[in-house]
Amino acid sequence: MRTGAIAAVTMLAMTLPGAARQEQPTQTLPGGARWSAEVPANWNGTLLLYSRGYSPSAGNPDPAPKQHRQALLDAGYAIAGSDYGSGGWALEQAVPAQRATLAAFAARHGKPKRVIAWGSSMGGLVSTALAEAKGSGIDGAAPMCASIGGSLGMMNMALDGAYAFRTLIAPDAGIRVTGIDDDRVNGKRVADALAEAAKTPQGRARIALAGVLAGIPDWTSRDKPQPAATDYTAQASEIAKSFVMGVYLPRTDQEARAGGAFSWNTGIDYRAQLARSGRRAMVAALYRGAGLKLDADLATLNAGQRIAADPKAVAYMRAHYTPNARPLVPLVAVQTIGDGLTAPAMQRGYAQAARGDVKSLYVNAAGHCTFDTATVLATIRYLDTRITTGKWPQTPAAFVSHQPAPMLRPCWRGGKCR
């Protein structure tokens, strides 16, 4: 093919909707993190800054999840993201790496008209941190299936569930609640104890109590329908399915970064916590069916040896990252109603504490970060319209009205922790 013909074909490809004008090779930022981006030929001026979830390793600097990437480009959005330069609970590295990615993108591709920070799971917390920071360079944030309760509130809830499980079900199984030297070994001990406990009505009732204290919703299986409101047996089964991952979260890396235990349950009244959860009726029914006395178990929890936190470790996790619930840009948080890993209760807690332009949307589905591409696009367009027009549009049909259980251990930077 002649040079002129090749040029013509190339120009045609560059003008087709959805054709990628440039798929940038991975580059290294000044701080050592890697970043990448893609810009479509029909770029609408909005850059989507993606923050990935928790990963033991830094991985690849994907500018968007693979299953959503082409649809976002076809819709006219440029996409970018970094690998944070670190694996693990990398909030300390992620926020500056993402800000550096914005600067590098502008230098290479030109300054966007607007920037939307979005992310999943831990990446949703990264996006929230950017939304709450002055001069972050973003115009809006869309944390999805996010750890939006923050490192202190989220992990305090998890600690309550872990403490209840170990105390009532497996006190002699070698299970650790803090000071965990190997998450996998500890998780295996929990899984083995849970499987044994789930064989009896007594064990299932106690698993449900621990799960409720941890904020796990009563629907967590993507491949099963939501249990009926009074089907407590099915609800307990759903809690058990997500218990190990939803409660015994990866603490080893977090405590190493923080320099010690940063979660605590000193001063917590578990009888009051259960009452506050709004799910006491479910737990009480399971206890009655098992022939157990709920008040006796709650008394055991309240009389047990408590766990104190290291103030220096708390200070580290407050900084990396405990939200202040004061976003400086419009923020829309999106969650499935049945996420057993990042409890919907956290999104409710953030929305209730927020002072700022915050919307909270729910999808009638279960599972962690299981949004389809249509939901992701609906979220981005909803926020993009708010940024462009100054007003929130009508809520897209992809979302439903929902009120999760309350966040039992809210903790916001600049305020008191429960």
PDB file of N, CA and C in Angstrom, residues 248-330:
ATOM      1  N   TYR A 248     -11.994 -11.281  58.647  1.00  0.00           N
ATOM      2  CA  TYR A 248     -10.553 -11.435  58.863  1.00  0.00           C
ATOM      3  C   TYR A 248      -9.817 -10.894  57.649  1.00  0.00           C
ATOM      4  N   LEU A 249      -9.896  -9.587  57.527  1.00  0.00           N
ATOM      5  CA  LEU A 249      -9.309  -8.891  56.395  1.00  0.00           C
ATOM      6  C   LEU A 249      -7.775  -8.940  56.476  1.00  0.00           C
ATOM      7  N   PRO A 250      -7.052  -8.612  55.404  1.00  0.00           N
ATOM      8  CA  PRO A 250      -5.588  -8.718  55.425  1.00  0.00           C
ATOM      9  C   PRO A 250      -4.935  -7.672  56.336  1.00  0.00           C
ATOM     10  N   ARG A 251      -4.737  -8.053  57.588  1.00  0.00           N
ATOM     11  CA  ARG A 251      -4.173  -7.126  58.563  1.00  0.00           C
ATOM     12  C   ARG A 251      -2.646  -7.111  58.592  1.00  0.00           C
ATOM     13  N   THR A 252      -2.014  -8.170  58.143  1.00  0.00           N
ATOM     14  CA  THR A 252      -0.565  -8.267  58.299  1.00  0.00           C
ATOM     15  C   THR A 252       0.146  -7.060  57.708  1.00  0.00           C
ATOM     16  N   ASP A 253      -0.161  -6.737  56.467  1.00  0.00           N
ATOM     17  CA  ASP A 253       0.470  -5.602  55.803  1.00  0.00           C
ATOM     18  C   ASP A 253       0.084  -4.285  56.471  1.00  0.00           C
ATOM     19  N   GLN A 254      -1.192  -4.164  56.850  1.00  0.00           N
ATOM     20  CA  GLN A 254      -1.651  -2.922  57.464  1.00  0.00           C
ATOM     21  C   GLN A 254      -0.930  -2.653  58.778  1.00  0.00           C
ATOM     22  N   GLU A 255      -0.818  -3.672  59.628  1.00  0.00           N
ATOM     23  CA  GLU A 255      -0.153  -3.468  60.908  1.00  0.00           C
ATOM     24  C   GLU A 255       1.341  -3.226  60.732  1.00  0.00           C
ATOM     25  N   ALA A 256       1.937  -3.831  59.723  1.00  0.00           N
ATOM     26  CA  ALA A 256       3.352  -3.575  59.453  1.00  0.00           C
ATOM     27  C   ALA A 256       3.566  -2.117  59.066  1.00  0.00           C
ATOM     28  N   ARG A 257       2.671  -1.595  58.243  1.00  0.00           N
ATOM     29  CA  ARG A 257       2.774  -0.197  57.835  1.00  0.00           C
ATOM     30  C   ARG A 257       2.522   0.748  59.011  1.00  0.00           C
ATOM     31  N   ALA A 258       1.512   0.405  59.815  1.00  0.00           N
ATOM     32  CA  ALA A 258       1.120   1.282  60.923  1.00  0.00           C
ATOM     33  C   ALA A 258       2.078   1.186  62.107  1.00  0.00           C
ATOM     34  N   GLY A 259       2.799   0.087  62.203  1.00  0.00           N
ATOM     35  CA  GLY A 259       3.715  -0.108  63.308  1.00  0.00           C
ATOM     36  C   GLY A 259       3.074  -0.711  64.538  1.00  0.00           C
ATOM     37  N   GLY A 260       1.945  -1.396  64.349  1.00  0.00           N
ATOM     38  CA  GLY A 260       1.288  -2.031  65.485  1.00  0.00           C
ATOM     39  C   GLY A 260      -0.208  -2.137  65.282  1.00  0.00           C
ATOM     40  N   ALA A 261      -0.902  -2.558  66.333  1.00  0.00           N
ATOM     41  CA  ALA A 261      -2.352  -2.722  66.273  1.00  0.00           C
ATOM     42  C   ALA A 261      -3.027  -1.354  66.266  1.00  0.00           C
ATOM     43  N   PHE A 262      -3.906  -1.139  65.292  1.00  0.00           N
ATOM     44  CA  PHE A 262      -4.593   0.145  65.154  1.00  0.00           C
ATOM     45  C   PHE A 262      -6.092   0.027  65.393  1.00  0.00           C
ATOM     46  N   SER A 263      -6.584  -1.191  65.630  1.00  0.00           N
ATOM     47  CA  SER A 263      -7.998  -1.421  65.925  1.00  0.00           C
ATOM     48  C   SER A 263      -8.158  -1.712  67.410  1.00  0.00           C
ATOM     49  N   TRP A 264      -9.335  -1.414  67.935  1.00  0.00           N
ATOM     50  CA  TRP A 264      -9.574  -1.610  69.360  1.00  0.00           C
ATOM     51  C   TRP A 264     -11.051  -1.899  69.627  1.00  0.00           C
ATOM     52  N   ASN A 265     -11.315  -2.538  70.769  1.00  0.00           N
ATOM     53  CA  ASN A 265     -12.702  -2.702  71.218  1.00  0.00           C
ATOM     54  C   ASN A 265     -12.857  -2.357  72.699  1.00  0.00           C
ATOM     55  N   THR A 266     -11.894  -1.620  73.242  1.00  0.00           N
ATOM     56  CA  THR A 266     -12.021  -1.156  74.619  1.00  0.00           C
ATOM     57  C   THR A 266     -13.233  -0.229  74.726  1.00  0.00           C
ATOM     58  N   GLY A 267     -14.055  -0.484  75.741  1.00  0.00           N
ATOM     59  CA  GLY A 267     -15.220   0.358  75.973  1.00  0.00           C
ATOM     60  C   GLY A 267     -16.436   0.040  75.125  1.00  0.00           C
ATOM     61  N   ILE A 268     -16.375  -0.983  74.300  1.00  0.00           N
ATOM     62  CA  ILE A 268     -17.511  -1.320  73.434  1.00  0.00           C
ATOM     63  C   ILE A 268     -18.491  -2.211  74.189  1.00  0.00           C
ATOM     64  N   ASP A 269     -19.761  -1.836  74.165  1.00  0.00           N
ATOM     65  CA  ASP A 269     -20.843  -2.604  74.780  1.00  0.00           C
ATOM     66  C   ASP A 269     -21.525  -3.401  73.670  1.00  0.00           C
ATOM     67  N   TYR A 270     -21.300  -4.696  73.639  1.00  0.00           N
ATOM     68  CA  TYR A 270     -21.820  -5.494  72.528  1.00  0.00           C
ATOM     69  C   TYR A 270     -23.325  -5.695  72.600  1.00  0.00           C
ATOM     70  N   ARG A 271     -23.888  -5.582  73.757  1.00  0.00           N
ATOM     71  CA  ARG A 271     -25.347  -5.625  73.855  1.00  0.00           C
ATOM     72  C   ARG A 271     -25.938  -4.388  73.160  1.00  0.00           C
ATOM     73  N   ALA A 272     -25.332  -3.245  73.391  1.00  0.00           N
ATOM     74  CA  ALA A 272     -25.797  -2.021  72.743  1.00  0.00           C
ATOM     75  C   ALA A 272     -25.524  -2.054  71.241  1.00  0.00           C
ATOM     76  N   GLN A 273     -24.397  -2.629  70.832  1.00  0.00           N
ATOM     77  CA  GLN A 273     -24.069  -2.717  69.412  1.00  0.00           C
ATOM     78  C   GLN A 273     -25.089  -3.553  68.656  1.00  0.00           C
ATOM     79  N   LEU A 274     -25.486  -4.673  69.248  1.00  0.00           N
ATOM     80  CA  LEU A 274     -26.475  -5.524  68.585  1.00  0.00           C
ATOM     81  C   LEU A 274     -27.811  -4.800  68.468  1.00  0.00           C
ATOM     82  N   ALA A 275     -28.204  -4.109  69.513  1.00  0.00           N
ATOM     83  CA  ALA A 275     -29.457  -3.360  69.456  1.00  0.00           C
ATOM     84  C   ALA A 275     -29.394  -2.275  68.387  1.00  0.00           C
ATOM     85  N   ARG A 276     -28.251  -1.626  68.262  1.00  0.00           N
ATOM     86  CA  ARG A 276     -28.074  -0.551  67.284  1.00  0.00           C
ATOM     87  C   ARG A 276     -28.081  -1.080  65.858  1.00  0.00           C
ATOM     88  N   SER A 277     -27.735  -2.350  65.676  1.00  0.00           N
ATOM     89  CA  SER A 277     -27.626  -2.912  64.334  1.00  0.00           C
ATOM     90  C   SER A 277     -28.949  -3.004  63.594  1.00  0.00           C
ATOM     91  N   GLY A 278     -30.060  -3.032  64.329  1.00  0.00           N
ATOM     92  CA  GLY A 278     -31.362  -3.222  63.706  1.00  0.00           C
ATOM     93  C   GLY A 278     -31.637  -4.656  63.309  1.00  0.00           C
ATOM     94  N   ARG A 279     -30.736  -5.578  63.687  1.00  0.00           N
ATOM     95  CA  ARG A 279     -30.894  -6.983  63.288  1.00  0.00           C
ATOM     96  C   ARG A 279     -30.926  -7.920  64.496  1.00  0.00           C
ATOM     97  N   ARG A 280     -31.281  -7.375  65.642  1.00  0.00           N
ATOM     98  CA  ARG A 280     -31.351  -8.207  66.835  1.00  0.00           C
ATOM     99  C   ARG A 280     -32.405  -9.293  66.711  1.00  0.00           C
ATOM    100  N   ALA A 281     -33.521  -8.988  66.034  1.00  0.00           N
ATOM    101  CA  ALA A 281     -34.602  -9.964  65.902  1.00  0.00           C
ATOM    102  C   ALA A 281     -34.117 -11.219  65.182  1.00  0.00           C
ATOM    103  N   MET A 282     -33.304 -11.039  64.147  1.00  0.00           N
ATOM    104  CA  MET A 282     -32.773 -12.185  63.408  1.00  0.00           C
ATOM    105  C   MET A 282     -31.859 -13.024  64.287  1.00  0.00           C
ATOM    106  N   VAL A 283     -30.942 -12.370  64.971  1.00  0.00           N
ATOM    107  CA  VAL A 283     -30.007 -13.086  65.830  1.00  0.00           C
ATOM    108  C   VAL A 283     -30.748 -13.778  66.972  1.00  0.00           C
ATOM    109  N   ALA A 284     -31.710 -13.083  67.577  1.00  0.00           N
ATOM    110  CA  ALA A 284     -32.463 -13.654  68.699  1.00  0.00           C
ATOM    111  C   ALA A 284     -33.245 -14.886  68.265  1.00  0.00           C
ATOM    112  N   ALA A 285     -33.827 -14.850  67.059  1.00  0.00           N
ATOM    113  CA  ALA A 285     -34.587 -15.995  66.563  1.00  0.00           C
ATOM    114  C   ALA A 285     -33.677 -17.200  66.352  1.00  0.00           C
ATOM    115  N   LEU A 286     -32.493 -16.964  65.807  1.00  0.00           N
ATOM    116  CA  LEU A 286     -31.546 -18.060  65.609  1.00  0.00           C
ATOM    117  C   LEU A 286     -31.086 -18.636  66.944  1.00  0.00           C
ATOM    118  N   TYR A 287     -30.877 -17.786  67.921  1.00  0.00           N
ATOM    119  CA  TYR A 287     -30.466 -18.249  69.245  1.00  0.00           C
ATOM    120  C   TYR A 287     -31.579 -19.080  69.901  1.00  0.00           C
ATOM    121  N   ARG A 288     -32.808 -18.620  69.774  1.00  0.00           N
ATOM    122  CA  ARG A 288     -33.929 -19.397  70.346  1.00  0.00           C
ATOM    123  C   ARG A 288     -34.013 -20.760  69.685  1.00  0.00           C
ATOM    124  N   GLY A 289     -33.901 -20.796  68.377  1.00  0.00           N
ATOM    125  CA  GLY A 289     -33.969 -22.065  67.658  1.00  0.00           C
ATOM    126  C   GLY A 289     -32.849 -23.016  68.026  1.00  0.00           C
ATOM    127  N   ALA A 290     -31.719 -22.437  68.448  1.00  0.00           N
ATOM    128  CA  ALA A 290     -30.560 -23.266  68.814  1.00  0.00           C
ATOM    129  C   ALA A 290     -30.552 -23.625  70.295  1.00  0.00           C
ATOM    130  N   GLY A 291     -31.496 -23.084  71.039  1.00  0.00           N
ATOM    131  CA  GLY A 291     -31.539 -23.357  72.472  1.00  0.00           C
ATOM    132  C   GLY A 291     -30.449 -22.636  73.253  1.00  0.00           C
ATOM    133  N   LEU A 292     -29.975 -21.517  72.711  1.00  0.00           N
ATOM    134  CA  LEU A 292     -28.940 -20.729  73.368  1.00  0.00           C
ATOM    135  C   LEU A 292     -29.538 -19.466  73.984  1.00  0.00           C
ATOM    136  N   LYS A 293     -28.842 -18.926  74.974  1.00  0.00           N
ATOM    137  CA  LYS A 293     -29.259 -17.679  75.596  1.00  0.00           C
ATOM    138  C   LYS A 293     -28.401 -16.546  75.040  1.00  0.00           C
ATOM    139  N   LEU A 294     -29.040 -15.677  74.274  1.00  0.00           N
ATOM    140  CA  LEU A 294     -28.323 -14.572  73.640  1.00  0.00           C
ATOM    141  C   LEU A 294     -27.707 -13.643  74.682  1.00  0.00           C
ATOM    142  N   ASP A 295     -28.451 -13.336  75.732  1.00  0.00           N
ATOM    143  CA  ASP A 295     -27.921 -12.429  76.754  1.00  0.00           C
ATOM    144  C   ASP A 295     -26.660 -12.994  77.413  1.00  0.00           C
ATOM    145  N   ALA A 296     -26.599 -14.298  77.554  1.00  0.00           N
ATOM    146  CA  ALA A 296     -25.414 -14.913  78.161  1.00  0.00           C
ATOM    147  C   ALA A 296     -24.195 -14.727  77.263  1.00  0.00           C
ATOM    148  N   ASP A 297     -24.372 -14.910  75.955  1.00  0.00           N
ATOM    149  CA  ASP A 297     -23.241 -14.718  75.046  1.00  0.00           C
ATOM    150  C   ASP A 297     -22.815 -13.251  74.985  1.00  0.00           C
ATOM    151  N   LEU A 298     -23.765 -12.352  75.006  1.00  0.00           N
ATOM    152  CA  LEU A 298     -23.424 -10.933  75.005  1.00  0.00           C
ATOM    153  C   LEU A 298     -22.673 -10.556  76.280  1.00  0.00           C
ATOM    154  N   ALA A 299     -23.076 -11.150  77.388  1.00  0.00           N
ATOM    155  CA  ALA A 299     -22.362 -10.915  78.646  1.00  0.00           C
ATOM    156  C   ALA A 299     -20.937 -11.455  78.569  1.00  0.00           C
ATOM    157  N   THR A 300     -20.778 -12.608  77.923  1.00  0.00           N
ATOM    158  CA  THR A 300     -19.439 -13.166  77.747  1.00  0.00           C
ATOM    159  C   THR A 300     -18.559 -12.232  76.927  1.00  0.00           C
ATOM    160  N   LEU A 301     -19.116 -11.669  75.864  1.00  0.00           N
ATOM    161  CA  LEU A 301     -18.352 -10.725  75.048  1.00  0.00           C
ATOM    162  C   LEU A 301     -17.982  -9.480  75.847  1.00  0.00           C
ATOM    163  N   ASN A 302     -18.927  -8.974  76.596  1.00  0.00           N
ATOM    164  CA  ASN A 302     -18.654  -7.761  77.364  1.00  0.00           C
ATOM    165  C   ASN A 302     -17.657  -7.996  78.488  1.00  0.00           C
ATOM    166  N   ALA A 303     -17.558  -9.230  78.960  1.00  0.00           N
ATOM    167  CA  ALA A 303     -16.632  -9.548  80.054  1.00  0.00           C
ATOM    168  C   ALA A 303     -15.277 -10.029  79.555  1.00  0.00           C
ATOM    169  N   GLY A 304     -15.129 -10.198  78.250  1.00  0.00           N
ATOM    170  CA  GLY A 304     -13.904 -10.758  77.701  1.00  0.00           C
ATOM    171  C   GLY A 304     -12.727  -9.798  77.736  1.00  0.00           C
ATOM    172  N   GLN A 305     -11.549 -10.342  77.492  1.00  0.00           N
ATOM    173  CA  GLN A 305     -10.337  -9.526  77.470  1.00  0.00           C
ATOM    174  C   GLN A 305     -10.329  -8.652  76.219  1.00  0.00           C
ATOM    175  N   ARG A 306     -10.254  -7.354  76.428  1.00  0.00           N
ATOM    176  CA  ARG A 306     -10.366  -6.410  75.328  1.00  0.00           C
ATOM    177  C   ARG A 306      -9.035  -6.180  74.631  1.00  0.00           C
ATOM    178  N   ILE A 307      -9.138  -5.570  73.453  1.00  0.00           N
ATOM    179  CA  ILE A 307      -7.976  -5.302  72.614  1.00  0.00           C
ATOM    180  C   ILE A 307      -7.773  -3.798  72.543  1.00  0.00           C
ATOM    181  N   ALA A 308      -6.603  -3.356  72.924  1.00  0.00           N
ATOM    182  CA  ALA A 308      -6.260  -1.938  72.873  1.00  0.00           C
ATOM    183  C   ALA A 308      -5.383  -1.661  71.658  1.00  0.00           C
ATOM    184  N   ALA A 309      -5.431  -0.424  71.195  1.00  0.00           N
ATOM    185  CA  ALA A 309      -4.646  -0.036  70.024  1.00  0.00           C
ATOM    186  C   ALA A 309      -3.427   0.779  70.437  1.00  0.00           C
ATOM    187  N   ASP A 310      -2.418   0.753  69.582  1.00  0.00           N
ATOM    188  CA  ASP A 310      -1.225   1.575  69.750  1.00  0.00           C
ATOM    189  C   ASP A 310      -1.542   2.965  69.188  1.00  0.00           C
ATOM    190  N   PRO A 311      -1.445   4.024  69.994  1.00  0.00           N
ATOM    191  CA  PRO A 311      -1.796   5.364  69.510  1.00  0.00           C
ATOM    192  C   PRO A 311      -1.038   5.788  68.254  1.00  0.00           C
ATOM    193  N   LYS A 312       0.226   5.389  68.139  1.00  0.00           N
ATOM    194  CA  LYS A 312       0.991   5.755  66.944  1.00  0.00           C
ATOM    195  C   LYS A 312       0.455   5.036  65.709  1.00  0.00           C
ATOM    196  N   ALA A 313       0.040   3.785  65.898  1.00  0.00           N
ATOM    197  CA  ALA A 313      -0.540   3.041  64.771  1.00  0.00           C
ATOM    198  C   ALA A 313      -1.879   3.644  64.364  1.00  0.00           C
ATOM    199  N   VAL A 314      -2.669   4.069  65.343  1.00  0.00           N
ATOM    200  CA  VAL A 314      -3.950   4.721  65.049  1.00  0.00           C
ATOM    201  C   VAL A 314      -3.706   6.000  64.256  1.00  0.00           C
ATOM    202  N   ALA A 315      -2.702   6.779  64.663  1.00  0.00           N
ATOM    203  CA  ALA A 315      -2.395   8.027  63.963  1.00  0.00           C
ATOM    204  C   ALA A 315      -2.014   7.768  62.510  1.00  0.00           C
ATOM    205  N   TYR A 316      -1.255   6.685  62.271  1.00  0.00           N
ATOM    206  CA  TYR A 316      -0.870   6.360  60.899  1.00  0.00           C
ATOM    207  C   TYR A 316      -2.106   6.032  60.066  1.00  0.00           C
ATOM    208  N   MET A 317      -2.998   5.195  60.594  1.00  0.00           N
ATOM    209  CA  MET A 317      -4.171   4.785  59.829  1.00  0.00           C
ATOM    210  C   MET A 317      -5.215   5.901  59.752  1.00  0.00           C
ATOM    211  N   ARG A 318      -5.153   6.837  60.643  1.00  0.00           N
ATOM    212  CA  ARG A 318      -6.018   8.014  60.513  1.00  0.00           C
ATOM    213  C   ARG A 318      -5.574   8.836  59.298  1.00  0.00           C
ATOM    214  N   ALA A 319      -4.261   8.891  59.105  1.00  0.00           N
ATOM    215  CA  ALA A 319      -3.734   9.648  57.975  1.00  0.00           C
ATOM    216  C   ALA A 319      -3.841   8.889  56.659  1.00  0.00           C
ATOM    217  N   HIS A 320      -3.843   7.526  56.719  1.00  0.00           N
ATOM    218  CA  HIS A 320      -3.773   6.710  55.492  1.00  0.00           C
ATOM    219  C   HIS A 320      -4.756   5.546  55.470  1.00  0.00           C
ATOM    220  N   TYR A 321      -6.081   5.586  55.403  1.00  0.00           N
ATOM    221  CA  TYR A 321      -6.746   6.848  55.293  1.00  0.00           C
ATOM    222  C   TYR A 321      -8.082   6.724  55.992  1.00  0.00           C
ATOM    223  N   THR A 322      -8.337   7.680  56.865  1.00  0.00           N
ATOM    224  CA  THR A 322      -9.633   7.798  57.507  1.00  0.00           C
ATOM    225  C   THR A 322     -10.313   9.043  56.955  1.00  0.00           C
ATOM    226  N   PRO A 323     -11.457   8.909  56.288  1.00  0.00           N
ATOM    227  CA  PRO A 323     -12.098  10.080  55.679  1.00  0.00           C
ATOM    228  C   PRO A 323     -12.569  11.089  56.721  1.00  0.00           C
ATOM    229  N   ASN A 324     -12.712  12.332  56.278  1.00  0.00           N
ATOM    230  CA  ASN A 324     -13.346  13.335  57.126  1.00  0.00           C
ATOM    231  C   ASN A 324     -14.798  13.564  56.741  1.00  0.00           C
ATOM    232  N   ALA A 325     -15.260  12.878  55.678  1.00  0.00           N
ATOM    233  CA  ALA A 325     -16.640  13.013  55.182  1.00  0.00           C
ATOM    234  C   ALA A 325     -16.947  14.453  54.788  1.00  0.00           C
ATOM    235  N   ARG A 326     -15.926  15.156  54.299  1.00  0.00           N
ATOM    236  CA  ARG A 326     -16.072  16.541  53.828  1.00  0.00           C
ATOM    237  C   ARG A 326     -15.487  16.669  52.424  1.00  0.00           C
ATOM    238  N   PRO A 327     -16.068  16.010  51.436  1.00  0.00           N
ATOM    239  CA  PRO A 327     -15.517  16.112  50.086  1.00  0.00           C
ATOM    240  C   PRO A 327     -15.625  17.537  49.558  1.00  0.00           C
ATOM    241  N   LEU A 328     -14.608  17.950  48.818  1.00  0.00           N
ATOM    242  CA  LEU A 328     -14.551  19.304  48.272  1.00  0.00           C
ATOM    243  C   LEU A 328     -15.075  19.372  46.844  1.00  0.00           C
ATOM    244  N   VAL A 329     -15.438  18.220  46.295  1.00  0.00           N
ATOM    245  CA  VAL A 329     -16.014  18.130  44.950  1.00  0.00           C
ATOM    246  C   VAL A 329     -17.229  17.208  45.027  1.00  0.00           C
ATOM    247  N   PRO A 330     -18.120  17.246  44.042  1.00  0.00           N
ATOM    248  CA  PRO A 330     -19.259  16.313  44.053  1.00  0.00           C
ATOM    249  C   PRO A 330     -18.784  14.869  44.112  1.00  0.00           C
TER     250      PRO A 330
END
